[in-house]
Amino acid sequence: MGAALKAGRGHVYSVSDEPGAKTVLAFLPSHPDEGVGTLARVRTSEGPDGDVVFERSAERPMGLWAEAGENLLRIVPQLGPDAPPADGVDDCLRCPGCYRPVYDSSSSHTLIGAGPMPVIGLCRLCADGSTLRSLRQADVPVDPVQRAVLETVAAAMA
């Protein structure tokens, strides 16, 4: 999956096979909006009238998928039964909006927002407002402090 994300090519990975149904994780680089890809968890049922249900999906710019693919290729080989347990993220800041790790190589790492408090180290999804839009669309309850950070960033970027 990491290589497909990095290269921007479609890929389907089987997650589970159950009697009469199959669940897959699919990366779909072809999207109605050019430059956007979709990662989806899809359940299919067998039979002539088999349903295809998108259980979850995320649409993001292809550049973000490529970055995610690079990170997967870098991280996955380090996982294994003998690997030490992870107790934190090394050499990075946490995004103040969503707590995703933000590395020095991230393009939004040095972003400074307008207003009385500078906002440093945002992830790309919080910087462009995607996180706030996704949370609102999903009607997910958000901690008031996080909501304030995300709304401040969205207002500064508008």
Coordinates of C-alpha atoms in Angstrom, one line a residue:
M1 CA 0.0 0.0 0.0
G2 CA 2.8 2.4 0.8
A3 CA 4.4 2.0 -2.6
A4 CA 1.0 2.6 -4.3
L5 CA 0.4 5.7 -2.3
K6 CA 3.8 7.1 -3.0
A7 CA 3.6 6.3 -6.7
G8 CA 0.0 7.6 -7.0
R9 CA -1.4 4.3 -8.5
G10 CA -4.4 2.4 -7.5
H11 CA -4.2 -0.5 -5.1
V12 CA -6.6 -2.9 -3.3
Y13 CA -5.6 -4.8 -0.2
S14 CA -7.8 -7.5 1.3
V15 CA -8.6 -6.8 5.0
S16 CA -11.0 -9.7 5.7
D17 CA -12.9 -12.5 4.0
E18 CA -16.1 -13.6 5.7
P19 CA -18.8 -16.0 4.4
G20 CA -20.7 -14.0 1.8
A21 CA -18.7 -10.8 2.2
K22 CA -15.2 -9.3 1.7
T23 CA -13.7 -6.2 3.1
V24 CA -10.9 -4.4 1.3
L25 CA -8.8 -1.2 1.7
A26 CA -8.6 0.5 -1.7
F27 CA -6.6 3.5 -2.9
L28 CA -8.3 5.2 -5.8
P29 CA -6.2 7.9 -7.4
S30 CA -8.8 8.7 -10.0
H31 CA -11.3 11.2 -8.5
P32 CA -13.7 13.7 -10.0
D33 CA -11.4 16.5 -8.7
E34 CA -8.0 16.4 -10.4
G35 CA -5.1 15.9 -8.1
V36 CA -7.2 14.2 -5.4
G37 CA -7.1 10.6 -4.3
T38 CA -9.4 8.4 -2.1
L39 CA -8.5 5.8 0.4
A40 CA -11.6 3.7 1.3
R41 CA -12.6 0.7 3.4
V42 CA -15.1 -1.1 1.2
R43 CA -17.3 -4.1 2.0
T44 CA -18.7 -6.2 -0.8
S45 CA -21.2 -9.0 -0.7
E46 CA -21.3 -11.9 -3.0
G47 CA -24.1 -12.7 -5.4
P48 CA -25.6 -11.2 -8.5
D49 CA -27.0 -8.3 -6.5
G50 CA -24.0 -7.9 -4.3
D51 CA -23.8 -4.6 -2.6
V52 CA -20.7 -2.4 -2.5
V53 CA -20.6 -0.3 0.7
F54 CA -18.0 2.4 1.4
E55 CA -17.7 2.0 5.2
R56 CA -15.1 4.8 5.5
S57 CA -13.3 7.0 3.0
A58 CA -10.9 9.9 3.0
E59 CA -10.3 12.2 0.1
R60 CA -7.0 14.1 0.1
P61 CA -4.6 15.8 -2.3
M62 CA -2.3 13.4 -4.0
G63 CA 0.8 15.0 -2.5
L64 CA -0.5 14.1 1.0
W65 CA -1.0 10.5 -0.1
A66 CA 2.5 10.4 -1.5
E67 CA 3.9 11.7 1.8
A68 CA 1.8 9.1 3.7
G69 CA 3.2 6.3 1.4
E70 CA 6.8 7.5 2.0
N71 CA 6.2 7.4 5.8
L72 CA 4.6 3.9 5.6
L73 CA 7.6 2.6 3.6
R74 CA 9.9 4.1 6.2
I75 CA 8.0 3.0 9.3
V76 CA 6.6 -0.5 8.4
P77 CA 10.1 -2.2 8.1
Q78 CA 10.8 -1.2 11.6
L79 CA 7.8 -3.0 13.0
G80 CA 8.3 -6.5 14.1
P81 CA 7.9 -8.9 17.0
D82 CA 11.3 -7.8 18.4
A83 CA 10.8 -4.1 18.0
P84 CA 10.7 -2.1 21.3
P85 CA 7.3 -0.8 22.3
A86 CA 6.6 2.7 21.0
D87 CA 6.2 5.3 23.8
G88 CA 6.3 8.4 21.8
V89 CA 7.1 10.0 18.5
D90 CA 10.8 10.9 18.0
D91 CA 12.1 14.1 16.5
C92 CA 8.8 15.8 15.8
L93 CA 6.2 18.2 17.2
R94 CA 2.6 17.4 17.7
C95 CA 0.1 19.4 15.7
P96 CA -1.8 21.6 18.1
G97 CA -5.1 21.0 16.2
C98 CA -5.1 17.2 15.8
Y99 CA -2.0 15.9 17.6
R100 CA -0.6 14.3 14.4
P101 CA 3.2 14.2 14.3
V102 CA 4.7 17.1 12.4
Y103 CA 8.3 16.6 11.2
D104 CA 10.8 19.2 10.1
S105 CA 10.2 18.0 6.5
S106 CA 6.5 18.8 6.6
S107 CA 5.8 21.9 4.5
S108 CA 3.5 23.4 7.1
H109 CA 6.0 22.9 9.9
T110 CA 7.1 26.5 10.0
L111 CA 3.7 28.1 9.3
I112 CA 3.0 31.0 11.6
G113 CA -0.6 32.2 11.9
A114 CA -1.9 35.7 12.3
G115 CA -3.3 36.9 15.6
P116 CA -2.1 37.3 19.2
M117 CA -0.8 33.8 19.4
P118 CA 1.5 32.3 16.7
V119 CA 0.6 28.8 15.6
I120 CA 3.7 26.8 14.8
G121 CA 4.0 23.2 13.7
L122 CA 0.6 22.6 12.1
C123 CA 0.0 19.5 10.0
R124 CA -1.1 20.2 6.4
L125 CA -4.6 19.0 7.1
C126 CA -5.1 21.5 9.9
A127 CA -3.3 24.3 8.0
D128 CA -5.6 24.0 5.0
G129 CA -8.8 23.5 7.1
S130 CA -9.4 19.9 6.1
T131 CA -9.4 18.6 9.6
L132 CA -12.0 21.1 10.8
R133 CA -14.2 20.4 7.7
S134 CA -13.9 16.6 8.2
L135 CA -14.8 16.9 11.9
R136 CA -17.8 19.1 11.2
Q137 CA -19.0 16.8 8.4
A138 CA -18.8 13.8 10.6
D139 CA -20.4 15.7 13.5
V140 CA -17.6 14.6 15.8
P141 CA -17.4 16.2 19.3
V142 CA -14.2 18.1 19.6
D143 CA -12.4 19.3 22.7
P144 CA -13.1 23.1 23.1
V145 CA -9.3 23.9 23.1
Q146 CA -8.7 21.9 19.9
R147 CA -11.8 23.5 18.3
A148 CA -10.5 27.0 19.1
V149 CA -7.1 26.2 17.6
L150 CA -8.6 24.8 14.4
E151 CA -11.1 27.7 14.0
T152 CA -8.3 30.3 14.6
V153 CA -6.2 28.6 11.9
A154 CA -9.1 28.4 9.5
A155 CA -9.9 32.1 10.0
A156 CA -6.2 33.1 9.6
M157 CA -6.0 31.1 6.3
A158 CA -9.2 32.4 4.8

